[in-house]
mmCIF file with all atom_site columns, C-alpha atoms in Angstrom:
data_model
loop_
_atom_site.group_PDB
_atom_site.id
_atom_site.type_symbol
_atom_site.label_atom_id
_atom_site.label_alt_id
_atom_site.label_comp_id
_atom_site.label_asym_id
_atom_site.label_entity_id
_atom_site.label_seq_id
_atom_site.pdbx_PDB_ins_code
_atom_site.Cartn_x
_atom_site.Cartn_y
_atom_site.Cartn_z
_atom_site.occupancy
_atom_site.B_iso_or_equiv
_atom_site.pdbx_formal_charge
_atom_site.auth_seq_id
_atom_site.auth_comp_id
_atom_site.auth_asym_id
_atom_site.auth_atom_id
_atom_site.pdbx_PDB_model_num
ATOM 1   C CA . UNK A 1 1   ? -95.771 88.446  -18.416 1.00 51.00 ? 1   UNK A CA 1
ATOM 2   C CA . UNK A 1 2   ? -96.246 88.726  -22.129 1.00 50.00 ? 2   UNK A CA 1
ATOM 3   C CA . UNK A 1 3   ? -92.571 88.015  -22.664 1.00 51.00 ? 3   UNK A CA 1
ATOM 4   C CA . UNK A 1 4   ? -92.808 84.794  -20.683 1.00 51.00 ? 4   UNK A CA 1
ATOM 5   C CA . UNK A 1 5   ? -95.834 83.563  -22.643 1.00 48.00 ? 5   UNK A CA 1
ATOM 6   C CA . UNK A 1 6   ? -94.084 84.585  -25.849 1.00 57.00 ? 6   UNK A CA 1
ATOM 7   C CA . UNK A 1 7   ? -91.047 82.416  -25.097 1.00 56.00 ? 7   UNK A CA 1
ATOM 8   C CA . UNK A 1 8   ? -93.284 79.473  -24.079 1.00 54.00 ? 8   UNK A CA 1
ATOM 9   C CA . UNK A 1 9   ? -95.197 79.799  -27.320 1.00 58.00 ? 9   UNK A CA 1
ATOM 10  C CA . UNK A 1 10  ? -92.001 79.862  -29.357 1.00 57.00 ? 10  UNK A CA 1
ATOM 11  C CA . UNK A 1 11  ? -90.686 76.720  -27.627 1.00 58.00 ? 11  UNK A CA 1
ATOM 12  C CA . UNK A 1 12  ? -94.018 74.944  -28.122 1.00 59.00 ? 12  UNK A CA 1
ATOM 13  C CA . UNK A 1 13  ? -94.034 75.884  -31.793 1.00 60.00 ? 13  UNK A CA 1
ATOM 14  C CA . UNK A 1 14  ? -90.496 74.559  -32.234 1.00 52.00 ? 14  UNK A CA 1
ATOM 15  C CA . UNK A 1 15  ? -91.390 71.219  -30.616 1.00 56.00 ? 15  UNK A CA 1
ATOM 16  C CA . UNK A 1 16  ? -94.462 70.887  -32.810 1.00 56.00 ? 16  UNK A CA 1
ATOM 17  C CA . UNK A 1 17  ? -92.349 71.544  -35.903 1.00 58.00 ? 17  UNK A CA 1
ATOM 18  C CA . UNK A 1 18  ? -89.747 68.931  -34.857 1.00 57.00 ? 18  UNK A CA 1
ATOM 19  C CA . UNK A 1 19  ? -92.322 66.203  -34.172 1.00 53.00 ? 19  UNK A CA 1
ATOM 20  C CA . UNK A 1 20  ? -94.126 67.081  -37.383 1.00 61.00 ? 20  UNK A CA 1
ATOM 21  C CA . UNK A 1 21  ? -90.914 66.652  -39.366 1.00 58.00 ? 21  UNK A CA 1
ATOM 22  C CA . UNK A 1 22  ? -90.208 63.293  -37.691 1.00 53.00 ? 22  UNK A CA 1
ATOM 23  C CA . UNK A 1 23  ? -93.721 62.158  -38.526 1.00 57.00 ? 23  UNK A CA 1
ATOM 24  C CA . UNK A 1 24  ? -93.304 63.064  -42.188 1.00 57.00 ? 24  UNK A CA 1
ATOM 25  C CA . UNK A 1 25  ? -89.937 61.231  -42.343 1.00 54.00 ? 25  UNK A CA 1
ATOM 26  C CA . UNK A 1 26  ? -91.466 58.093  -40.818 1.00 49.00 ? 26  UNK A CA 1
ATOM 27  C CA . UNK A 1 27  ? -94.395 58.261  -43.254 1.00 47.00 ? 27  UNK A CA 1
ATOM 28  C CA . UNK A 1 28  ? -92.113 58.605  -46.290 1.00 48.00 ? 28  UNK A CA 1
ATOM 29  C CA . UNK A 1 29  ? -89.891 55.792  -45.061 1.00 51.00 ? 29  UNK A CA 1
ATOM 30  C CA . UNK A 1 30  ? -92.930 53.574  -44.751 1.00 49.00 ? 30  UNK A CA 1
ATOM 31  C CA . UNK A 1 31  ? -94.154 54.513  -48.260 1.00 53.00 ? 31  UNK A CA 1
ATOM 32  C CA . UNK A 1 32  ? -90.662 53.931  -49.681 1.00 53.00 ? 32  UNK A CA 1
ATOM 33  C CA . UNK A 1 33  ? -90.727 50.359  -48.489 1.00 52.00 ? 33  UNK A CA 1
ATOM 34  C CA . UNK A 1 34  ? -88.257 50.769  -45.643 1.00 49.00 ? 34  UNK A CA 1
ATOM 35  C CA . UNK A 1 35  ? -90.445 48.818  -43.263 1.00 46.00 ? 35  UNK A CA 1
ATOM 36  C CA . UNK A 1 36  ? -91.387 46.275  -45.878 1.00 47.00 ? 36  UNK A CA 1
ATOM 37  C CA . UNK A 1 37  ? -87.689 45.455  -46.323 1.00 46.00 ? 37  UNK A CA 1
ATOM 38  C CA . UNK A 1 38  ? -87.428 44.713  -42.628 1.00 47.00 ? 38  UNK A CA 1
ATOM 39  C CA . UNK A 1 39  ? -90.625 42.727  -42.399 1.00 49.00 ? 39  UNK A CA 1
ATOM 40  C CA . UNK A 1 40  ? -90.444 39.729  -40.081 1.00 42.00 ? 40  UNK A CA 1
ATOM 41  C CA . UNK A 1 41  ? -90.812 36.404  -41.855 1.00 46.00 ? 41  UNK A CA 1
ATOM 42  C CA . UNK A 1 42  ? -92.530 33.732  -39.832 1.00 42.00 ? 42  UNK A CA 1
ATOM 43  C CA . UNK A 1 43  ? -91.872 30.023  -40.106 1.00 44.00 ? 43  UNK A CA 1
ATOM 44  C CA . UNK A 1 44  ? -92.985 26.887  -38.305 1.00 48.00 ? 44  UNK A CA 1
ATOM 45  C CA . UNK A 1 45  ? -90.211 25.179  -36.332 1.00 49.00 ? 45  UNK A CA 1
ATOM 46  C CA . UNK A 1 46  ? -90.783 21.581  -35.320 1.00 51.00 ? 46  UNK A CA 1
ATOM 47  C CA . UNK A 1 47  ? -89.724 20.675  -31.802 1.00 54.00 ? 47  UNK A CA 1
ATOM 48  C CA . UNK A 1 48  ? -86.687 18.404  -31.849 1.00 50.00 ? 48  UNK A CA 1
ATOM 49  C CA . UNK A 1 49  ? -86.406 15.541  -29.408 1.00 52.00 ? 49  UNK A CA 1
ATOM 50  C CA . UNK A 1 50  ? -83.878 16.020  -26.612 1.00 47.00 ? 50  UNK A CA 1
ATOM 51  C CA . UNK A 1 51  ? -80.493 14.453  -27.198 1.00 46.00 ? 51  UNK A CA 1
ATOM 52  C CA . UNK A 1 52  ? -80.227 11.774  -24.534 1.00 52.00 ? 52  UNK A CA 1
ATOM 53  C CA . UNK A 1 53  ? -76.890 10.405  -25.721 1.00 52.00 ? 53  UNK A CA 1
ATOM 54  C CA . UNK A 1 54  ? -74.233 10.979  -23.066 1.00 67.00 ? 54  UNK A CA 1
ATOM 55  C CA . UNK A 1 55  ? -70.789 12.110  -24.080 1.00 84.00 ? 55  UNK A CA 1
ATOM 56  C CA . UNK A 1 56  ? -68.042 9.516   -23.614 1.00 92.00 ? 56  UNK A CA 1
ATOM 57  C CA . UNK A 1 57  ? -64.923 11.305  -22.272 1.00 93.00 ? 57  UNK A CA 1
ATOM 58  C CA . UNK A 1 58  ? -61.893 10.094  -24.188 1.00 93.00 ? 58  UNK A CA 1
ATOM 59  C CA . UNK A 1 59  ? -58.181 10.207  -23.426 1.00 94.00 ? 59  UNK A CA 1
ATOM 60  C CA . UNK A 1 60  ? -57.128 13.126  -25.596 1.00 92.00 ? 60  UNK A CA 1
ATOM 61  C CA . UNK A 1 61  ? -53.508 14.035  -26.417 1.00 93.00 ? 61  UNK A CA 1
ATOM 62  C CA . UNK A 1 62  ? -53.586 16.681  -23.681 1.00 93.00 ? 62  UNK A CA 1
ATOM 63  C CA . UNK A 1 63  ? -54.305 13.961  -21.125 1.00 93.00 ? 63  UNK A CA 1
ATOM 64  C CA . UNK A 1 64  ? -51.718 11.502  -22.421 1.00 94.00 ? 64  UNK A CA 1
ATOM 65  C CA . UNK A 1 65  ? -48.720 12.660  -20.303 1.00 93.00 ? 65  UNK A CA 1
ATOM 66  C CA . UNK A 1 66  ? -50.773 12.463  -17.109 1.00 93.00 ? 66  UNK A CA 1
ATOM 67  C CA . UNK A 1 67  ? -52.507 9.193   -18.000 1.00 94.00 ? 67  UNK A CA 1
ATOM 68  C CA . UNK A 1 68  ? -49.156 7.585   -18.845 1.00 95.00 ? 68  UNK A CA 1
ATOM 69  C CA . UNK A 1 69  ? -48.344 7.733   -15.123 1.00 96.00 ? 69  UNK A CA 1
ATOM 70  C CA . UNK A 1 70  ? -51.633 6.173   -13.997 1.00 97.00 ? 70  UNK A CA 1
ATOM 71  C CA . UNK A 1 71  ? -51.342 3.436   -11.371 1.00 97.00 ? 71  UNK A CA 1
ATOM 72  C CA . UNK A 1 72  ? -52.742 0.142   -12.716 1.00 96.00 ? 72  UNK A CA 1
ATOM 73  C CA . UNK A 1 73  ? -55.396 -1.689  -10.738 1.00 96.00 ? 73  UNK A CA 1
ATOM 74  C CA . UNK A 1 74  ? -53.859 -4.962  -9.562  1.00 92.00 ? 74  UNK A CA 1
ATOM 75  C CA . UNK A 1 75  ? -56.882 -6.655  -7.994  1.00 92.00 ? 75  UNK A CA 1
ATOM 76  C CA . UNK A 1 76  ? -60.528 -6.000  -7.139  1.00 93.00 ? 76  UNK A CA 1
ATOM 77  C CA . UNK A 1 77  ? -63.027 -7.048  -4.503  1.00 92.00 ? 77  UNK A CA 1
ATOM 78  C CA . UNK A 1 78  ? -66.321 -6.093  -2.883  1.00 94.00 ? 78  UNK A CA 1
ATOM 79  C CA . UNK A 1 79  ? -66.170 -4.688  0.654   1.00 94.00 ? 79  UNK A CA 1
ATOM 80  C CA . UNK A 1 80  ? -68.958 -4.963  3.188   1.00 93.00 ? 80  UNK A CA 1
ATOM 81  C CA . UNK A 1 81  ? -69.326 -1.968  5.505   1.00 93.00 ? 81  UNK A CA 1
ATOM 82  C CA . UNK A 1 82  ? -70.555 -2.113  9.105   1.00 92.00 ? 82  UNK A CA 1
ATOM 83  C CA . UNK A 1 83  ? -73.865 -0.717  7.850   1.00 93.00 ? 83  UNK A CA 1
ATOM 84  C CA . UNK A 1 84  ? -74.242 -3.616  5.434   1.00 93.00 ? 84  UNK A CA 1
ATOM 85  C CA . UNK A 1 85  ? -73.457 -1.657  2.254   1.00 94.00 ? 85  UNK A CA 1
ATOM 86  C CA . UNK A 1 86  ? -71.325 -3.114  -0.523  1.00 95.00 ? 86  UNK A CA 1
ATOM 87  C CA . UNK A 1 87  ? -68.507 -1.030  -1.981  1.00 96.00 ? 87  UNK A CA 1
ATOM 88  C CA . UNK A 1 88  ? -66.078 -1.768  -4.836  1.00 96.00 ? 88  UNK A CA 1
ATOM 89  C CA . UNK A 1 89  ? -62.441 -2.158  -3.821  1.00 96.00 ? 89  UNK A CA 1
ATOM 90  C CA . UNK A 1 90  ? -59.314 -1.902  -5.971  1.00 96.00 ? 90  UNK A CA 1
ATOM 91  C CA . UNK A 1 91  ? -55.666 -2.479  -5.067  1.00 95.00 ? 91  UNK A CA 1
ATOM 92  C CA . UNK A 1 92  ? -52.849 -0.366  -6.483  1.00 95.00 ? 92  UNK A CA 1
ATOM 93  C CA . UNK A 1 93  ? -49.106 -0.173  -5.849  1.00 93.00 ? 93  UNK A CA 1
ATOM 94  C CA . UNK A 1 94  ? -48.277 3.322   -4.567  1.00 94.00 ? 94  UNK A CA 1
ATOM 95  C CA . UNK A 1 95  ? -44.649 2.603   -3.693  1.00 92.00 ? 95  UNK A CA 1
ATOM 96  C CA . UNK A 1 96  ? -43.467 5.150   -6.249  1.00 93.00 ? 96  UNK A CA 1
ATOM 97  C CA . UNK A 1 97  ? -46.029 7.732   -5.115  1.00 95.00 ? 97  UNK A CA 1
ATOM 98  C CA . UNK A 1 98  ? -45.322 8.636   -1.471  1.00 95.00 ? 98  UNK A CA 1
ATOM 99  C CA . UNK A 1 99  ? -47.931 11.408  -1.638  1.00 96.00 ? 99  UNK A CA 1
ATOM 100 C CA . UNK A 1 100 ? -50.608 8.856   -2.502  1.00 97.00 ? 100 UNK A CA 1
ATOM 101 C CA . UNK A 1 101 ? -49.321 6.327   0.048   1.00 96.00 ? 101 UNK A CA 1
ATOM 102 C CA . UNK A 1 102 ? -49.576 8.990   2.763   1.00 96.00 ? 102 UNK A CA 1
ATOM 103 C CA . UNK A 1 103 ? -53.198 9.876   1.983   1.00 96.00 ? 103 UNK A CA 1
ATOM 104 C CA . UNK A 1 104 ? -54.763 7.492   4.565   1.00 95.00 ? 104 UNK A CA 1
ATOM 105 C CA . UNK A 1 105 ? -52.840 9.189   7.388   1.00 95.00 ? 105 UNK A CA 1
ATOM 106 C CA . UNK A 1 106 ? -53.610 12.693  6.129   1.00 95.00 ? 106 UNK A CA 1
ATOM 107 C CA . UNK A 1 107 ? -57.311 11.966  5.665   1.00 95.00 ? 107 UNK A CA 1
ATOM 108 C CA . UNK A 1 108 ? -57.530 10.293  9.073   1.00 94.00 ? 108 UNK A CA 1
ATOM 109 C CA . UNK A 1 109 ? -56.054 13.395  10.728  1.00 94.00 ? 109 UNK A CA 1
ATOM 110 C CA . UNK A 1 110 ? -58.494 15.579  8.810   1.00 93.00 ? 110 UNK A CA 1
ATOM 111 C CA . UNK A 1 111 ? -61.420 13.428  9.964   1.00 93.00 ? 111 UNK A CA 1
ATOM 112 C CA . UNK A 1 112 ? -60.348 13.763  13.593  1.00 92.00 ? 112 UNK A CA 1
ATOM 113 C CA . UNK A 1 113 ? -60.244 17.530  13.109  1.00 91.00 ? 113 UNK A CA 1
ATOM 114 C CA . UNK A 1 114 ? -63.715 17.439  11.492  1.00 89.00 ? 114 UNK A CA 1
ATOM 115 C CA . UNK A 1 115 ? -62.291 18.740  8.222   1.00 90.00 ? 115 UNK A CA 1
ATOM 116 C CA . UNK A 1 116 ? -64.126 17.668  5.083   1.00 91.00 ? 116 UNK A CA 1
ATOM 117 C CA . UNK A 1 117 ? -61.826 16.628  2.221   1.00 93.00 ? 117 UNK A CA 1
ATOM 118 C CA . UNK A 1 118 ? -62.267 18.473  -1.067  1.00 94.00 ? 118 UNK A CA 1
ATOM 119 C CA . UNK A 1 119 ? -61.560 16.487  -4.208  1.00 95.00 ? 119 UNK A CA 1
ATOM 120 C CA . UNK A 1 120 ? -62.668 16.011  -7.793  1.00 95.00 ? 120 UNK A CA 1
ATOM 121 C CA . UNK A 1 121 ? -62.810 12.919  -9.978  1.00 95.00 ? 121 UNK A CA 1
ATOM 122 C CA . UNK A 1 122 ? -62.807 12.551  -13.749 1.00 95.00 ? 122 UNK A CA 1
ATOM 123 C CA . UNK A 1 123 ? -63.357 9.415   -15.849 1.00 96.00 ? 123 UNK A CA 1
ATOM 124 C CA . UNK A 1 124 ? -61.563 8.946   -19.176 1.00 97.00 ? 124 UNK A CA 1
ATOM 125 C CA . UNK A 1 125 ? -61.699 6.096   -21.656 1.00 96.00 ? 125 UNK A CA 1
ATOM 126 C CA . UNK A 1 126 ? -59.633 4.476   -24.386 1.00 96.00 ? 126 UNK A CA 1
ATOM 127 C CA . UNK A 1 127 ? -62.207 1.985   -25.624 1.00 95.00 ? 127 UNK A CA 1
ATOM 128 C CA . UNK A 1 128 ? -60.103 0.380   -28.398 1.00 94.00 ? 128 UNK A CA 1
ATOM 129 C CA . UNK A 1 129 ? -57.490 -0.430  -25.745 1.00 95.00 ? 129 UNK A CA 1
ATOM 130 C CA . UNK A 1 130 ? -60.201 -1.523  -23.280 1.00 96.00 ? 130 UNK A CA 1
ATOM 131 C CA . UNK A 1 131 ? -58.879 0.961   -20.761 1.00 97.00 ? 131 UNK A CA 1
ATOM 132 C CA . UNK A 1 132 ? -60.608 3.297   -18.301 1.00 97.00 ? 132 UNK A CA 1
ATOM 133 C CA . UNK A 1 133 ? -58.761 5.893   -16.233 1.00 98.00 ? 133 UNK A CA 1
ATOM 134 C CA . UNK A 1 134 ? -59.979 7.580   -13.065 1.00 97.00 ? 134 UNK A CA 1
ATOM 135 C CA . UNK A 1 135 ? -58.308 10.926  -12.385 1.00 97.00 ? 135 UNK A CA 1
ATOM 136 C CA . UNK A 1 136 ? -58.349 11.945  -8.716  1.00 97.00 ? 136 UNK A CA 1
ATOM 137 C CA . UNK A 1 137 ? -57.461 15.482  -7.631  1.00 96.00 ? 137 UNK A CA 1
ATOM 138 C CA . UNK A 1 138 ? -57.363 16.396  -3.935  1.00 96.00 ? 138 UNK A CA 1
ATOM 139 C CA . UNK A 1 139 ? -57.530 20.078  -3.029  1.00 94.00 ? 139 UNK A CA 1
ATOM 140 C CA . UNK A 1 140 ? -57.962 19.809  0.743   1.00 94.00 ? 140 UNK A CA 1
ATOM 141 C CA . UNK A 1 141 ? -56.557 18.828  3.213   1.00 94.00 ? 141 UNK A CA 1
ATOM 142 C CA . UNK A 1 142 ? -53.648 18.237  0.838   1.00 94.00 ? 142 UNK A CA 1
ATOM 143 C CA . UNK A 1 143 ? -52.944 18.941  -2.826  1.00 95.00 ? 143 UNK A CA 1
ATOM 144 C CA . UNK A 1 144 ? -52.468 15.664  -4.649  1.00 95.00 ? 144 UNK A CA 1
ATOM 145 C CA . UNK A 1 145 ? -53.343 14.498  -8.176  1.00 96.00 ? 145 UNK A CA 1
ATOM 146 C CA . UNK A 1 146 ? -53.073 10.920  -9.412  1.00 97.00 ? 146 UNK A CA 1
ATOM 147 C CA . UNK A 1 147 ? -54.838 8.433   -11.639 1.00 97.00 ? 147 UNK A CA 1
ATOM 148 C CA . UNK A 1 148 ? -55.908 4.788   -11.650 1.00 97.00 ? 148 UNK A CA 1
ATOM 149 C CA . UNK A 1 149 ? -55.947 2.620   -14.758 1.00 98.00 ? 149 UNK A CA 1
ATOM 150 C CA . UNK A 1 150 ? -58.616 -0.093  -15.149 1.00 98.00 ? 150 UNK A CA 1
ATOM 151 C CA . UNK A 1 151 ? -58.594 -2.967  -17.597 1.00 97.00 ? 151 UNK A CA 1
ATOM 152 C CA . UNK A 1 152 ? -62.196 -3.050  -18.789 1.00 95.00 ? 152 UNK A CA 1
ATOM 153 C CA . UNK A 1 153 ? -62.197 -6.782  -19.444 1.00 93.00 ? 153 UNK A CA 1
ATOM 154 C CA . UNK A 1 154 ? -61.117 -7.617  -15.885 1.00 92.00 ? 154 UNK A CA 1
ATOM 155 C CA . UNK A 1 155 ? -62.605 -4.718  -13.938 1.00 95.00 ? 155 UNK A CA 1
ATOM 156 C CA . UNK A 1 156 ? -66.008 -4.289  -15.581 1.00 95.00 ? 156 UNK A CA 1
ATOM 157 C CA . UNK A 1 157 ? -67.992 -5.692  -12.594 1.00 94.00 ? 157 UNK A CA 1
ATOM 158 C CA . UNK A 1 158 ? -66.088 -3.406  -10.236 1.00 95.00 ? 158 UNK A CA 1
ATOM 159 C CA . UNK A 1 159 ? -66.748 -0.372  -12.433 1.00 97.00 ? 159 UNK A CA 1
ATOM 160 C CA . UNK A 1 160 ? -70.419 -1.262  -12.715 1.00 96.00 ? 160 UNK A CA 1
ATOM 161 C CA . UNK A 1 161 ? -70.676 -1.370  -8.913  1.00 96.00 ? 161 UNK A CA 1
ATOM 162 C CA . UNK A 1 162 ? -68.816 1.950   -8.657  1.00 97.00 ? 162 UNK A CA 1
ATOM 163 C CA . UNK A 1 163 ? -71.309 3.490   -11.068 1.00 96.00 ? 163 UNK A CA 1
ATOM 164 C CA . UNK A 1 164 ? -74.111 2.446   -8.693  1.00 96.00 ? 164 UNK A CA 1
ATOM 165 C CA . UNK A 1 165 ? -72.544 3.302   -5.336  1.00 96.00 ? 165 UNK A CA 1
ATOM 166 C CA . UNK A 1 166 ? -70.664 6.440   -6.476  1.00 96.00 ? 166 UNK A CA 1
ATOM 167 C CA . UNK A 1 167 ? -67.855 5.358   -4.144  1.00 97.00 ? 167 UNK A CA 1
ATOM 168 C CA . UNK A 1 168 ? -64.589 3.502   -4.524  1.00 97.00 ? 168 UNK A CA 1
ATOM 169 C CA . UNK A 1 169 ? -62.233 2.052   -1.924  1.00 97.00 ? 169 UNK A CA 1
ATOM 170 C CA . UNK A 1 170 ? -58.584 2.226   -3.011  1.00 97.00 ? 170 UNK A CA 1
ATOM 171 C CA . UNK A 1 171 ? -56.341 -0.146  -1.055  1.00 96.00 ? 171 UNK A CA 1
ATOM 172 C CA . UNK A 1 172 ? -52.619 0.620   -0.991  1.00 93.00 ? 172 UNK A CA 1
ATOM 173 C CA . UNK A 1 173 ? -51.110 -2.386  0.755   1.00 82.00 ? 173 UNK A CA 1
ATOM 174 C CA . UNK A 1 174 ? -50.906 -6.157  0.365   1.00 76.00 ? 174 UNK A CA 1
ATOM 175 C CA . UNK A 1 175 ? -52.660 -6.723  -2.954  1.00 73.00 ? 175 UNK A CA 1
ATOM 176 C CA . UNK A 1 176 ? -54.050 -10.231 -3.425  1.00 67.00 ? 176 UNK A CA 1
ATOM 177 C CA . UNK A 1 177 ? -52.132 -12.786 -5.426  1.00 65.00 ? 177 UNK A CA 1
ATOM 178 C CA . UNK A 1 178 ? -52.402 -12.947 -9.204  1.00 52.00 ? 178 UNK A CA 1
ATOM 179 C CA . UNK A 1 179 ? -54.771 -15.900 -8.987  1.00 57.00 ? 179 UNK A CA 1
ATOM 180 C CA . UNK A 1 180 ? -57.239 -13.910 -6.855  1.00 53.00 ? 180 UNK A CA 1
ATOM 181 C CA . UNK A 1 181 ? -57.577 -10.710 -8.856  1.00 54.00 ? 181 UNK A CA 1
ATOM 182 C CA . UNK A 1 182 ? -61.361 -10.705 -8.362  1.00 58.00 ? 182 UNK A CA 1
ATOM 183 C CA . UNK A 1 183 ? -62.173 -11.489 -4.742  1.00 63.00 ? 183 UNK A CA 1
ATOM 184 C CA . UNK A 1 184 ? -65.541 -12.142 -3.195  1.00 74.00 ? 184 UNK A CA 1
ATOM 185 C CA . UNK A 1 185 ? -67.157 -10.179 -0.386  1.00 84.00 ? 185 UNK A CA 1
ATOM 186 C CA . UNK A 1 186 ? -64.875 -9.147  2.492   1.00 88.00 ? 186 UNK A CA 1
ATOM 187 C CA . UNK A 1 187 ? -65.291 -6.831  5.519   1.00 91.00 ? 187 UNK A CA 1
ATOM 188 C CA . UNK A 1 188 ? -64.133 -3.290  4.895   1.00 92.00 ? 188 UNK A CA 1
ATOM 189 C CA . UNK A 1 189 ? -62.414 -3.124  8.285   1.00 90.00 ? 189 UNK A CA 1
ATOM 190 C CA . UNK A 1 190 ? -60.060 -5.905  7.159   1.00 88.00 ? 190 UNK A CA 1
ATOM 191 C CA . UNK A 1 191 ? -58.648 -3.744  4.356   1.00 90.00 ? 191 UNK A CA 1
ATOM 192 C CA . UNK A 1 192 ? -55.785 -1.745  5.893   1.00 86.00 ? 192 UNK A CA 1
ATOM 193 C CA . UNK A 1 193 ? -54.264 1.433   4.499   1.00 91.00 ? 193 UNK A CA 1
ATOM 194 C CA . UNK A 1 194 ? -57.058 2.382   2.134   1.00 95.00 ? 194 UNK A CA 1
ATOM 195 C CA . UNK A 1 195 ? -58.747 5.525   0.861   1.00 96.00 ? 195 UNK A CA 1
ATOM 196 C CA . UNK A 1 196 ? -62.521 5.711   0.504   1.00 95.00 ? 196 UNK A CA 1
ATOM 197 C CA . UNK A 1 197 ? -63.190 7.961   -2.471  1.00 96.00 ? 197 UNK A CA 1
ATOM 198 C CA . UNK A 1 198 ? -66.532 9.641   -3.080  1.00 95.00 ? 198 UNK A CA 1
ATOM 199 C CA . UNK A 1 199 ? -67.013 9.799   -6.833  1.00 95.00 ? 199 UNK A CA 1
ATOM 200 C CA . UNK A 1 200 ? -68.456 12.719  -8.744  1.00 88.00 ? 200 UNK A CA 1
ATOM 201 C CA . UNK A 1 201 ? -71.766 12.074  -10.532 1.00 84.00 ? 201 UNK A CA 1
ATOM 202 C CA . UNK A 1 202 ? -71.089 8.849   -12.408 1.00 92.00 ? 202 UNK A CA 1
ATOM 203 C CA . UNK A 1 203 ? -72.728 9.874   -15.692 1.00 93.00 ? 203 UNK A CA 1
ATOM 204 C CA . UNK A 1 204 ? -69.349 9.657   -17.429 1.00 93.00 ? 204 UNK A CA 1
ATOM 205 C CA . UNK A 1 205 ? -68.721 6.146   -16.149 1.00 96.00 ? 205 UNK A CA 1
ATOM 206 C CA . UNK A 1 206 ? -72.208 5.005   -17.152 1.00 95.00 ? 206 UNK A CA 1
ATOM 207 C CA . UNK A 1 207 ? -71.598 6.359   -20.658 1.00 95.00 ? 207 UNK A CA 1
ATOM 208 C CA . UNK A 1 208 ? -68.256 4.555   -20.922 1.00 96.00 ? 208 UNK A CA 1
ATOM 209 C CA . UNK A 1 209 ? -69.696 1.231   -19.788 1.00 96.00 ? 209 UNK A CA 1
ATOM 210 C CA . UNK A 1 210 ? -72.694 1.560   -22.095 1.00 95.00 ? 210 UNK A CA 1
ATOM 211 C CA . UNK A 1 211 ? -70.508 2.342   -25.100 1.00 94.00 ? 211 UNK A CA 1
ATOM 212 C CA . UNK A 1 212 ? -68.121 -0.501  -24.254 1.00 94.00 ? 212 UNK A CA 1
ATOM 213 C CA . UNK A 1 213 ? -70.993 -2.993  -23.890 1.00 92.00 ? 213 UNK A CA 1
ATOM 214 C CA . UNK A 1 214 ? -72.530 -1.820  -27.151 1.00 88.00 ? 214 UNK A CA 1
ATOM 215 C CA . UNK A 1 215 ? -69.222 -2.232  -28.951 1.00 81.00 ? 215 UNK A CA 1
ATOM 216 C CA . UNK A 1 216 ? -68.665 -5.686  -27.457 1.00 68.00 ? 216 UNK A CA 1
ATOM 217 C CA . UNK A 1 217 ? -72.101 -6.829  -28.611 1.00 56.00 ? 217 UNK A CA 1
ATOM 218 C CA . UNK A 1 218 ? -71.602 -5.463  -32.115 1.00 56.00 ? 218 UNK A CA 1
ATOM 219 C CA . UNK A 1 219 ? -68.180 -7.043  -32.507 1.00 51.00 ? 219 UNK A CA 1
#
């Protein structure tokens, strides 16, 4: 019994000696200025206003090869749906892009099978050239990437409507004549072979239009 208490006393004494040594080291470090050297300096930081300027996505060199193959918008119009909504319409020539020309059939089959298309859209701008490009990338029900090229001077009303509706109807057949590049209201059902694109949040497009309008006013 005495042996057990003796070992416990020895262990307790050792622990006391260790903690005592640590306490002395901390005290000497404090006296030597160790803590003073690491003292926290306080300062008053004024709250900065939030940056509300939206980034304008530009056509960078990495995008150039893809954008060079963009399909130009040949004509525009406003379509009236059966529900009474107005949607922007653009006509393109997809004769050289059979994958794009086949999209109405593929999407119609997917709708009959209750499959929801998966796609992404990206707006890019070349403001000195008065050009806006919409990049469209389908993932489902088919993999297909293409782009549309808008002339800002001619298509600005159409782009402004697209920024509001967050939708765009792309017609692939029978574009209007050159004299009727900007048509008035027409029923959506009378536009054959078209793709109704839901657009991603149109913050990018709003930023492009705002910057273009600001530059036009300044110049």
